[in-house]
Coordinates of C-alpha atoms in Angstrom, one line a residue:
X1 CA 99.0 180.4 121.7
X2 CA 102.9 181.2 121.9
X3 CA 103.9 184.7 123.9
X4 CA 102.7 187.8 121.5
X5 CA 104.6 191.2 121.9
X6 CA 101.4 193.7 122.0
X7 CA 100.9 197.3 121.6
X8 CA 98.0 199.0 122.7
X9 CA 96.9 201.5 121.8
X10 CA 93.4 203.8 123.7
X11 CA 92.9 206.8 124.6
X12 CA 91.1 206.2 128.1
X13 CA 94.0 205.0 131.0
X14 CA 91.5 203.1 132.3
X15 CA 91.1 200.5 129.6
X16 CA 94.4 200.3 128.7
X17 CA 95.0 199.4 132.0
X18 CA 92.4 196.3 132.0
X19 CA 94.2 195.4 128.5
X20 CA 97.2 195.7 129.6
X21 CA 96.8 193.3 132.5
X22 CA 94.7 190.8 130.4
X23 CA 97.3 190.5 127.9
X24 CA 99.8 189.9 130.9
X25 CA 97.9 187.3 132.7
X26 CA 97.3 185.7 128.7
X27 CA 101.4 185.3 129.0
X28 CA 101.9 188.0 126.4
X29 CA 103.9 190.6 126.7
X30 CA 102.7 194.5 126.3
X31 CA 105.8 195.8 125.1
X32 CA 104.4 199.9 124.6
X33 CA 101.0 201.5 125.3
X34 CA 99.8 205.1 123.3
X35 CA 97.2 207.0 124.3
X36 CA 96.3 208.2 120.1
X37 CA 96.9 206.8 116.9
X38 CA 100.1 209.2 115.9
X39 CA 101.5 207.3 119.0
X40 CA 100.4 203.8 117.8
X41 CA 101.9 204.4 114.5
X42 CA 105.2 205.2 116.2
X43 CA 105.4 202.6 118.7
X44 CA 104.6 200.2 116.2
X45 CA 107.8 201.5 114.2
X46 CA 110.1 201.4 117.0
X47 CA 108.6 198.2 118.5
X48 CA 107.2 196.1 115.7
X49 CA 104.8 194.3 118.1
X50 CA 103.3 191.3 116.6
X51 CA 99.1 191.9 117.5
X52 CA 98.3 196.1 118.3
X53 CA 94.7 196.6 120.0
X54 CA 93.4 199.8 119.2
X55 CA 90.7 202.3 119.7
X56 CA 88.9 203.8 117.0
X57 CA 88.0 206.4 117.9
X58 CA 90.7 208.7 119.4
X59 CA 92.7 211.9 119.3
X60 CA 94.5 213.2 116.6
X61 CA 94.5 210.2 114.8
X62 CA 91.6 207.6 114.5
X63 CA 92.0 204.0 114.8
X64 CA 91.3 203.5 111.0
X65 CA 94.0 205.8 110.2
X66 CA 96.8 204.8 112.5
X67 CA 95.8 201.2 110.8
X68 CA 96.5 202.4 107.6
X69 CA 100.1 203.3 108.4
X70 CA 100.5 200.7 110.3
X71 CA 100.2 197.8 107.8
X72 CA 102.4 200.1 105.5
X73 CA 104.8 200.5 107.5
X74 CA 105.3 198.1 110.8
X75 CA 102.4 195.2 109.3
X76 CA 100.9 193.0 111.9
X77 CA 97.5 191.9 113.5
X78 CA 95.0 194.1 113.9
X79 CA 92.5 193.8 116.7
X80 CA 89.7 196.8 117.5
X81 CA 88.3 197.4 120.8
X82 CA 85.5 200.3 120.0
X83 CA 82.3 201.0 121.9
X84 CA 80.9 201.3 118.6
X85 CA 79.6 198.9 116.3
X86 CA 77.3 200.6 113.5
X87 CA 78.4 198.8 109.5
X88 CA 79.9 201.1 107.9
X89 CA 82.4 201.4 110.7
X90 CA 83.2 197.8 110.6
X91 CA 83.6 197.6 106.8
X92 CA 85.6 200.6 107.2
X93 CA 88.1 198.7 110.0
X94 CA 88.2 195.7 107.9
X95 CA 89.8 197.5 104.7
X96 CA 91.9 198.5 107.3
X97 CA 93.6 195.3 107.8
X98 CA 91.4 195.1 111.2
X99 CA 91.9 190.7 111.6
X100 CA 89.6 191.0 115.0
X101 CA 86.8 193.6 116.2
X102 CA 86.3 193.1 120.0
X103 CA 82.8 195.7 121.1
X104 CA 83.3 197.8 124.8
X105 CA 83.2 196.3 127.8
X106 CA 84.4 193.1 126.3
X107 CA 84.7 190.1 129.0
X108 CA 88.3 188.9 129.3
X109 CA 87.1 185.6 127.9
X110 CA 86.2 187.2 124.3
X111 CA 90.0 188.8 124.5
X112 CA 92.1 185.3 124.2
X113 CA 90.0 183.5 121.1
X114 CA 90.1 187.6 119.0
X115 CA 94.0 187.5 119.7
X116 CA 94.2 184.4 118.4
X117 CA 91.7 184.7 115.2
X118 CA 93.6 188.5 114.6
X119 CA 97.1 186.7 114.8
X120 CA 96.4 183.3 112.9
X121 CA 94.5 185.4 110.0
X122 CA 97.5 188.2 109.7
X123 CA 99.8 185.1 109.1
X124 CA 97.5 183.4 106.3
X125 CA 97.8 186.4 104.5
X126 CA 101.4 187.3 105.3
X127 CA 101.6 183.7 104.1
X128 CA 100.0 183.8 100.6
X129 CA 101.2 187.2 100.1
X130 CA 104.6 185.5 100.1
X131 CA 103.7 182.9 98.0
X132 CA 101.9 185.3 95.7
X133 CA 105.6 187.0 95.5
X134 CA 107.5 183.8 94.9
X135 CA 105.0 182.7 92.1
X136 CA 105.4 186.5 90.3
X137 CA 109.3 185.3 90.5
X138 CA 108.9 181.8 89.1
X139 CA 107.2 183.6 86.3
X140 CA 109.3 186.4 85.7
X141 CA 112.3 184.3 85.4
X142 CA 110.5 181.7 83.5
X143 CA 109.9 184.2 80.5
X144 CA 113.8 185.7 81.5
X145 CA 114.8 181.8 80.3
X146 CA 112.8 181.7 77.5
X147 CA 114.0 184.7 76.2
X148 CA 117.2 183.7 76.6
X149 CA 116.2 180.2 75.2
X150 CA 115.4 181.9 71.7
X151 CA 118.2 184.6 71.3
X152 CA 120.5 181.1 71.8
X153 CA 118.6 179.1 70.1
X154 CA 118.7 181.9 66.5
X155 CA 122.7 182.7 67.0
X156 CA 123.8 179.3 67.7
X157 CA 121.4 177.3 65.9
X158 CA 121.1 175.3 69.2
X159 CA 117.4 173.1 69.6
X160 CA 115.6 174.2 73.0
X161 CA 116.4 171.4 74.9
X162 CA 120.3 172.7 74.3
X163 CA 119.7 176.1 74.5
X164 CA 117.6 175.2 78.1
X165 CA 120.8 173.1 79.4
X166 CA 123.3 175.8 78.1
X167 CA 122.0 178.4 80.7
X168 CA 121.4 175.7 83.3
X169 CA 125.1 174.4 83.2
X170 CA 126.4 178.0 83.3
X171 CA 124.5 179.2 86.4
X172 CA 125.3 175.9 87.6
X173 CA 128.8 176.6 87.3
X174 CA 128.6 180.3 88.6
X175 CA 126.8 179.5 90.5
X176 CA 123.5 182.2 90.3
X177 CA 120.2 181.5 89.2
X178 CA 119.6 180.8 86.0
X179 CA 117.1 184.0 85.5
X180 CA 120.5 186.2 86.3
X181 CA 122.1 183.6 83.5
X182 CA 119.3 184.3 81.4
X183 CA 119.4 188.3 81.6
X184 CA 123.1 188.4 81.8
X185 CA 122.2 186.7 77.7
X186 CA 119.6 189.2 76.7
X187 CA 121.7 192.0 77.4
X188 CA 124.8 190.7 75.4
X189 CA 122.5 190.2 72.5
X190 CA 120.6 194.1 73.4
X191 CA 124.0 194.9 72.7
X192 CA 124.9 193.6 69.7

């Protein structure tokens, strides 16, 4: 596993020290440490870690709320570390974007696999979200191009193939996306 930039959010000083030592021994870089959830959110915005290892029960703001805010403002892999294992808490932690869960006291051998799982899952989710956005963009582009083709066919008496070729030709000649050319045609048609 590559070197990760990690943020530790834990209200117990001894646990933070142990985590830092274990992370550094695994070859990771601890970019910041927080004593509570509020600090964790602020430090995540500033340092942009790849992974946050966070206790669930902390003062000022619990880890679950902090995870929600981090995922909204500085998304990264989140690994919860806690002494509590009730099912409702595990489910709530999962819903916030937590990708791994370690019970205290944890064995040093458990940290590396949990980190790897959390980071791998985060990257998969991130990749899927990008793919979804690309698909949405492609569908929207297709809708615009179809609408623009219809306008060209109606106003200029072109065949569907010729209307498509005209949009494609203009995009290539103007070094623009077909979507932009289609939008220009639609806007012009709405003005006339």
